[in-house]
Coordinates of C-alpha atoms in Angstrom, one line a residue:
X90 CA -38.0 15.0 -6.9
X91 CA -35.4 17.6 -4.8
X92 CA -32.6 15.0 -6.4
X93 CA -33.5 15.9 -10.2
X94 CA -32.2 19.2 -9.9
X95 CA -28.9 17.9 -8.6
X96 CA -28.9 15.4 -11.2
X97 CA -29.3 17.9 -14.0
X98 CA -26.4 20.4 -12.7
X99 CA -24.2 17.7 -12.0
X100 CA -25.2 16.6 -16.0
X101 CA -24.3 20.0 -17.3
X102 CA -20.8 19.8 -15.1
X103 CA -20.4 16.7 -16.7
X104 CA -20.2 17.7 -20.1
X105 CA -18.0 20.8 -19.4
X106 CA -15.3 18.6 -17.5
X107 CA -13.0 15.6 -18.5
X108 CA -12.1 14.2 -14.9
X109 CA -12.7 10.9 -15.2
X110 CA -13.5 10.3 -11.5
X111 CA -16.4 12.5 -11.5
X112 CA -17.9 11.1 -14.4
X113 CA -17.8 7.7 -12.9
X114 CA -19.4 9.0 -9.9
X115 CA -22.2 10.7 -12.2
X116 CA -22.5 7.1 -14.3
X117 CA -22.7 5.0 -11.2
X118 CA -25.6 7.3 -9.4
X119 CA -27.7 7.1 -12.7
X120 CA -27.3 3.5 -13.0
X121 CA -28.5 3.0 -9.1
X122 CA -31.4 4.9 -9.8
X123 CA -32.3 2.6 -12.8
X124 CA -30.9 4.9 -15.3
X125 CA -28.4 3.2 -17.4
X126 CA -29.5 4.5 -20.6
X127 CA -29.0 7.7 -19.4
X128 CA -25.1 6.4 -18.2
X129 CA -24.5 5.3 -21.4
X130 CA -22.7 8.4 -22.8
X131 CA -20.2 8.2 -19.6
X132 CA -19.6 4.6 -19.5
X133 CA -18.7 5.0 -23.3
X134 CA -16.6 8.4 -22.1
X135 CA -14.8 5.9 -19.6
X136 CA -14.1 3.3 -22.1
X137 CA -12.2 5.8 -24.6
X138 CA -10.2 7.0 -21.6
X139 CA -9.5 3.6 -20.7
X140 CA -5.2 2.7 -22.1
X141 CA -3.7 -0.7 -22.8
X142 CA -2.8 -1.3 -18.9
X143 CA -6.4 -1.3 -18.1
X144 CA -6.0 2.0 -16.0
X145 CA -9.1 4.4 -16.5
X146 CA -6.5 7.6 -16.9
X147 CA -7.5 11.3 -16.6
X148 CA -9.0 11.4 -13.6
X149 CA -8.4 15.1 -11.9
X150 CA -10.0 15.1 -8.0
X151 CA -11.1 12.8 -5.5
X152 CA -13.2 13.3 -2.4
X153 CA -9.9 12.3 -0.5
X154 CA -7.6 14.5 -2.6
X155 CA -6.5 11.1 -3.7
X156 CA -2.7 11.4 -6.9
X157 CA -1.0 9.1 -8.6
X158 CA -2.2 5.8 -8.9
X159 CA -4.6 5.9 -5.7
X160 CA -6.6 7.8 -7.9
X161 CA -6.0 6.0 -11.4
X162 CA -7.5 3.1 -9.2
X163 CA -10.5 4.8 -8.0
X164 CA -11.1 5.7 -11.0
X165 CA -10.4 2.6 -12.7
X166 CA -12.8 0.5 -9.7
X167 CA -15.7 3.0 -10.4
X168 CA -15.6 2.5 -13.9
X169 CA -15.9 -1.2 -13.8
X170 CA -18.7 -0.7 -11.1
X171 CA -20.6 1.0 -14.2
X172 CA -19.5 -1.5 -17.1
X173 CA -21.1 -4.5 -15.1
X174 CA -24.3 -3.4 -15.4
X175 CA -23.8 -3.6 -19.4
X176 CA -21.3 -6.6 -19.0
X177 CA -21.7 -7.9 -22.6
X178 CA -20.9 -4.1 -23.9
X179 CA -18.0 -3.7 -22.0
X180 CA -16.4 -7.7 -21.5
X181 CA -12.8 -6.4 -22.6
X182 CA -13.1 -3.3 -20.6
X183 CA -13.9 -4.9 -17.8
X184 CA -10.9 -7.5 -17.8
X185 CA -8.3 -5.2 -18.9
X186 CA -9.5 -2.8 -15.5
X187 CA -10.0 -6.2 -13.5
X188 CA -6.2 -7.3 -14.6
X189 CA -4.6 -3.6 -13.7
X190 CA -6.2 -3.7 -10.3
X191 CA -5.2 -7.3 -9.4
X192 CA -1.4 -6.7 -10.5
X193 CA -1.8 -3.5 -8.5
X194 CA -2.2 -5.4 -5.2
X195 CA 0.5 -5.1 -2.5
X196 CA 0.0 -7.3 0.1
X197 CA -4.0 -7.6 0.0
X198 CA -4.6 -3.5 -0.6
X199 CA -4.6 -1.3 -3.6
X200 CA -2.6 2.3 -2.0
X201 CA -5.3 4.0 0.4
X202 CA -8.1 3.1 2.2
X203 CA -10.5 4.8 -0.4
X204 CA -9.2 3.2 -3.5
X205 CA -8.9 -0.3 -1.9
X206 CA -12.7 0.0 -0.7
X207 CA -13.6 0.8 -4.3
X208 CA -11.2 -1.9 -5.6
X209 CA -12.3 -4.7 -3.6
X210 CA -16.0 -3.8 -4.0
X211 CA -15.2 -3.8 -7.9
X212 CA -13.4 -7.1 -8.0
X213 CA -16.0 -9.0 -5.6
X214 CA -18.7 -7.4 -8.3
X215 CA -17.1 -9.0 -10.9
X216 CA -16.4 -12.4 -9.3
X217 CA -20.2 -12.9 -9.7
X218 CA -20.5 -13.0 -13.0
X219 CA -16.6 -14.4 -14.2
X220 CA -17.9 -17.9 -13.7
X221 CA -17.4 -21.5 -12.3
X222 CA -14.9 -24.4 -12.9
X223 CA -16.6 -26.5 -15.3
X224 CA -14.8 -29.4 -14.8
X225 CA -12.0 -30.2 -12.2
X226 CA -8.4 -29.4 -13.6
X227 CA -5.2 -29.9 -12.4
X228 CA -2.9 -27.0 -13.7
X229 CA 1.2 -27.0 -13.0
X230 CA 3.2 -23.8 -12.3
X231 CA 7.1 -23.4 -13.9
X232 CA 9.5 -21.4 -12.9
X233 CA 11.3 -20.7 -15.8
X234 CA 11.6 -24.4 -17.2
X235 CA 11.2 -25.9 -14.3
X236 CA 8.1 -27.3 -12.4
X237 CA 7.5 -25.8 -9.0
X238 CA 4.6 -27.1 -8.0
X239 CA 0.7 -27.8 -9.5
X240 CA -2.7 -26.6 -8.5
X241 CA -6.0 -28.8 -8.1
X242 CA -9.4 -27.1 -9.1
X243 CA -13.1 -28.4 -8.4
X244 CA -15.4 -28.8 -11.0
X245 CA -17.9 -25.7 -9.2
X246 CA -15.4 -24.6 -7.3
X247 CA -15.2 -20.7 -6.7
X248 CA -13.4 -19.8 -3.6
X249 CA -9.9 -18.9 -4.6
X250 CA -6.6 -21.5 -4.6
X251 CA -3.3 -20.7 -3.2
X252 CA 0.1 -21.7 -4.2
X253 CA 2.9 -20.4 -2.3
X254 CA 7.1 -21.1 -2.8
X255 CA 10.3 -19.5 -2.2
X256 CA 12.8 -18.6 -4.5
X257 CA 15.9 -19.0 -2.7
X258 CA 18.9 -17.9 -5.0
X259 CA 18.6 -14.0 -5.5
X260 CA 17.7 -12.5 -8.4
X261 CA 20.4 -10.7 -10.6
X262 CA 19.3 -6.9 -10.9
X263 CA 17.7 -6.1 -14.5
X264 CA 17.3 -9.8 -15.1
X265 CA 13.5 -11.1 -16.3
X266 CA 12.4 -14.0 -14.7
X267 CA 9.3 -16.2 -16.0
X268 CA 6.8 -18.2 -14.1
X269 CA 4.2 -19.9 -16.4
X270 CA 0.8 -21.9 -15.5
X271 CA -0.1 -24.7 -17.1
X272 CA -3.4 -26.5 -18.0
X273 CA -1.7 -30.0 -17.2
X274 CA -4.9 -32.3 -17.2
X275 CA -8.6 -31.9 -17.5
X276 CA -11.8 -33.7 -17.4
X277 CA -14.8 -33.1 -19.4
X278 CA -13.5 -30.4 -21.4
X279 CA -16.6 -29.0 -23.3
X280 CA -15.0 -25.8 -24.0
X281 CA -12.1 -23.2 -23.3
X282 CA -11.1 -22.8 -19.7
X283 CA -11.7 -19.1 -18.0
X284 CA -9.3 -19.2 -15.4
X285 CA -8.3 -15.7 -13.6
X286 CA -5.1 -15.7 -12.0
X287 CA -2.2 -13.3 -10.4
X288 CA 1.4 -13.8 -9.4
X289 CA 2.1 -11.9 -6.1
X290 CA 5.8 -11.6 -5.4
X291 CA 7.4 -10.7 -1.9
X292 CA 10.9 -9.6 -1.7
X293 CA 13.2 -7.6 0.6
X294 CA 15.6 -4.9 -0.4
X295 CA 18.4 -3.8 2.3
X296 CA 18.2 -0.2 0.8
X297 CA 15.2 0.4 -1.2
X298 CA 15.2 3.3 -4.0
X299 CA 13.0 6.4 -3.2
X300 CA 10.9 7.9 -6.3
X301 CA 12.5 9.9 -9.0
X302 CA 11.2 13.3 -8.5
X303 CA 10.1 13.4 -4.7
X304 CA 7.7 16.3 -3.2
X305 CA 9.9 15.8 0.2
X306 CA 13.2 15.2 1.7
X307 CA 13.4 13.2 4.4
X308 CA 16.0 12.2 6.8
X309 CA 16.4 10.0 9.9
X310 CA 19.6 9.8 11.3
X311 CA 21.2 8.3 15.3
X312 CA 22.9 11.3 16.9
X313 CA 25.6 8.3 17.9
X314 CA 26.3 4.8 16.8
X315 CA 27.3 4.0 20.5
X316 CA 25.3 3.6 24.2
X317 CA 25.4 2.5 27.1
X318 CA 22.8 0.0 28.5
X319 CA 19.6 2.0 30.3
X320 CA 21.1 5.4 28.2
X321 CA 18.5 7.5 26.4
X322 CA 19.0 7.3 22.5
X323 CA 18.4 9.7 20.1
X324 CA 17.2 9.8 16.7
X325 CA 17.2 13.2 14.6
X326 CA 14.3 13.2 11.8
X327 CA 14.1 16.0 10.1
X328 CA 11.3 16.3 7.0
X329 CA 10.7 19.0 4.7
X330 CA 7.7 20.0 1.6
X331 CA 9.2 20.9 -1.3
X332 CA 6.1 21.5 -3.0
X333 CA 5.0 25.3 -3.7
X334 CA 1.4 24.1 -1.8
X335 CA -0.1 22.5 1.4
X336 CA -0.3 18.5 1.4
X337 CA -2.5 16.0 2.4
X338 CA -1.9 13.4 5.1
X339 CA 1.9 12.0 5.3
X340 CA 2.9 8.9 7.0
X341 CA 5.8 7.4 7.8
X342 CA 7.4 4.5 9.1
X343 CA 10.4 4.1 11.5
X344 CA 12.1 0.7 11.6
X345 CA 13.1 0.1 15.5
X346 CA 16.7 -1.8 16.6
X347 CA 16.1 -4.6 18.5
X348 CA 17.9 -3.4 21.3
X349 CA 16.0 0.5 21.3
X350 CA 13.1 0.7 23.9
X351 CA 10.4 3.1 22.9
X352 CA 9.9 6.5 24.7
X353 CA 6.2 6.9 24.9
X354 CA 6.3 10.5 27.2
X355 CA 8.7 11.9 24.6
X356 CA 6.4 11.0 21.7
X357 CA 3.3 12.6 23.4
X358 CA 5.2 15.9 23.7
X359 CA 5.9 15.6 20.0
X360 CA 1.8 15.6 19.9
X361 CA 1.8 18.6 22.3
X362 CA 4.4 20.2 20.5
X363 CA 2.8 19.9 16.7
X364 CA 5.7 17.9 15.3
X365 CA 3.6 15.1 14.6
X366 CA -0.1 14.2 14.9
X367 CA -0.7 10.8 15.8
X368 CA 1.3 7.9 16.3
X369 CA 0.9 4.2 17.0
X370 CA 3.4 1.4 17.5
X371 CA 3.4 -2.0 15.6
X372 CA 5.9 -4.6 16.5
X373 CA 9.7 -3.1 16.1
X374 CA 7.9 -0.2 14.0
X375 CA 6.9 3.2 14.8
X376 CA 4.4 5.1 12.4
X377 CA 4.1 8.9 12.6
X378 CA 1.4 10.6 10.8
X379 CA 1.0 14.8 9.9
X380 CA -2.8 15.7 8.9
X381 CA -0.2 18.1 6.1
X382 CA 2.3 20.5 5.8
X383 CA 2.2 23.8 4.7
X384 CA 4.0 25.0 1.5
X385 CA 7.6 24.8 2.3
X386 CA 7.1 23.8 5.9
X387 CA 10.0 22.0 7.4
X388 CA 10.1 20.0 10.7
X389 CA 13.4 19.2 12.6
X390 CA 12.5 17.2 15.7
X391 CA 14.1 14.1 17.7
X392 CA 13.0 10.8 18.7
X393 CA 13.9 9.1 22.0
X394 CA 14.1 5.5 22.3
X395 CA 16.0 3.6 25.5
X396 CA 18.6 1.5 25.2
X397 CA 17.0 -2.0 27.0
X398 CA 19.3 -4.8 25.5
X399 CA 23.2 -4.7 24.7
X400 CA 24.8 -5.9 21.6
X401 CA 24.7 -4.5 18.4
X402 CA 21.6 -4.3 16.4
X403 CA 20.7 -2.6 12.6
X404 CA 17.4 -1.4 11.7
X405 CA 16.0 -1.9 8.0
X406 CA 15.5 0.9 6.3
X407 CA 12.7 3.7 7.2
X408 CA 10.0 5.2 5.0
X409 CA 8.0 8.0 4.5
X410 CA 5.4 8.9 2.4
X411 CA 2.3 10.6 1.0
X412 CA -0.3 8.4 2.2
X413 CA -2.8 9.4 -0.9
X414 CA -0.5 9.6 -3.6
X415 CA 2.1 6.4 -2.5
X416 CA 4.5 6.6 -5.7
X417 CA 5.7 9.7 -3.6
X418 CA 7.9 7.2 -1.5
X419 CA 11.4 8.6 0.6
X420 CA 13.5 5.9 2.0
X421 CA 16.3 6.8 5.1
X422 CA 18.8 4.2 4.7
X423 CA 19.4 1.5 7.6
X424 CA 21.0 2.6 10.5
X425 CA 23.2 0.7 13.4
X426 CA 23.5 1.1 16.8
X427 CA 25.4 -0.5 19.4
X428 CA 24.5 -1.0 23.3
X429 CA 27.3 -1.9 25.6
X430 CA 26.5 -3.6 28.7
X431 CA 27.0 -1.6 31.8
X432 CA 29.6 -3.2 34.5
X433 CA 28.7 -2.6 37.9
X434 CA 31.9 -3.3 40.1
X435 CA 30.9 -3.5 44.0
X436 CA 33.3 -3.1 46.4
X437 CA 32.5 -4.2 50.2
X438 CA 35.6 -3.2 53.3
X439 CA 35.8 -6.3 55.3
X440 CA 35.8 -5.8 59.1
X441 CA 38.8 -6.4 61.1
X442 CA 38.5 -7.1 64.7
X443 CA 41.9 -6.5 66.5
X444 CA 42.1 -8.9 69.4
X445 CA 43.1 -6.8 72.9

């Protein structure tokens, strides 16, 4: 019984506030406690918030302080959690949140570690009840006109099919391109096919845009373009808040040269020193994370790498950014740096013996 009281303050909160997130919270609780009629109010409160992308929209705080779209998709995940329990109610709801999750997907997460938890939980939710193949199907994929390749379904079959290709010409900036599926064949068609479906594209830019209106400036520059091999190398990073209040946790991500060695004593007396927080290395990257900054807090540090290999080598471009709130993205352009080999010239006097 200690829990009713909770219940009934955080009922009165809820009908003073509009954030979104906590009245998914307060729906989701009620509905694990076998109380869905009483979440009916705030499901339907969700559902009127909910616009034509899918996104849930006005949610206001998050238990990690979550912006942007990390929180849109909290949010959005949490409300879906609630609609499945009233699935017939809430059908369109629930596939116009399922589709804005899915085409917010970047290489298997959804932004932070919170909002993909509550994302994936929310989509493997739904996969119970979206259904079966009902007949095996074979379904062909265009790009543009063309046919790139097909897809076989089971009749059953629920695990998920993958169809990969490369697109090998570039793509002209501003330009649309279409890629269409198909139902190309299909046995024992008794009624209309349900099929759920995402196109994930994976491209690289040389040097990436940073957002329109950044919270931060952020700079990474080499001290020189040229060193000798076994030298010390030095990069200059220099990162400031722009914002008029503290942050939460900032990451970023330092693209290594092939050539560049990292300095692992130098970067545990950036710990020591407060410039950074934590770091850890991952292949030819280096990612530096700040627990926050203070309101206009600036940092102006270097980073030491060695130079192990000569030639000349670029790095792709650097990022940083806020790791709750990801639209707030700053790219450092790429950088190059060239290693000349050291030559080592050995001189030896050769003994003379005079004969008496």
């Amino acid at each position: 019984n200690n829990y009713q009281t909770e219940f009934k303050y955080l009922q009165n909160q809820a009908k003073k506030t509009t954030d979104t997130y906590l009245i998914g919270l307060l729906a989701n609780t009620l509905i694990n406690l076998n109380g869905l009629h009483l979440a009916q109010n705030y499901l339907q409160t969700l559902a009127k918030n909910q616009e034509k992308s899918g996104k849930v929209a006005n949610g206001k705080t998050s238990i990690t302080n979550s912006r942007g779209m990390n929180l849109d998709l909290e949010v959005t995940a949490l409300a879906v959690l609630g609609w499945l329990k009233d699935s017939k109610n809430y059908a369109n709801n629930i596939l116009l949140a399922i589709n804005f999750m899915t085409c917010s997907s970047q290489l298997g997460q959804y932004g932070s570690t919170q909002a993909t938890i509550l994302c994936l939980l929310a989509l493997s939710e739904y996969s119970k009840i979206s259904g079966k193949m009902e007949s095996n199907s074979k379904f062909g994929i265009y790009l543009e006109q063309t046919k790139i390749g097909q897809m076989e379904l089971r009749k059953g079959q629920e695990e998920a099919e993958e169809f990969k290709c490369q697109i090998k010409k570039g793509i002209a900036v501003n330009k649309n391109i279409s890629i269409t599926l198909k139902l190309d064949e299909i046995k024992n068609k008794t009624k209309a096919v349900n099929l759920q479906y995402y196109v994930d594209l994976k491209y690289i830019s040389k040097n990436p845009i940073s957002c329109e209106k950044p919270n931060y400036s952020f700079q990474l520059t080499p001290t020189n373009v040229s060193y000798s091999l076994n030298e010390p190398v030095e990069l200059n990073l220099v990162l400031k808040n722009l914002r008029n209040e503290g942050t939460g946790m900032l990451v970023s991500i330092i693209r290594i040269p092939g050539g560049l060695g990292i300095n692992y004593e130098a970067l545990d007396n950036s710990k020591k020193d407060g410039n950074i927080s934590y770091y850890e290395v991952e292949k030819n990257q280096l990612i530096l994370y700040w627990r926050g900054l203070k309101a206009g807090q600036k940092l102006n540090f270097p980073l030491f790498f060695t130079a192990e290999h000569a030639g000349i080598f670029v790095a792709r471009a650097s990022k940083f950014y806020e790791y709750y709130c990801t639209e707030q993205t700053i790219w450092a352009p790429p950088y190059s740096i060239q290693i000349t080999p050291q030559i080592i010239i050995k001189l030896s006097k050769r003994l003379v013996t005079k004969k008496k």
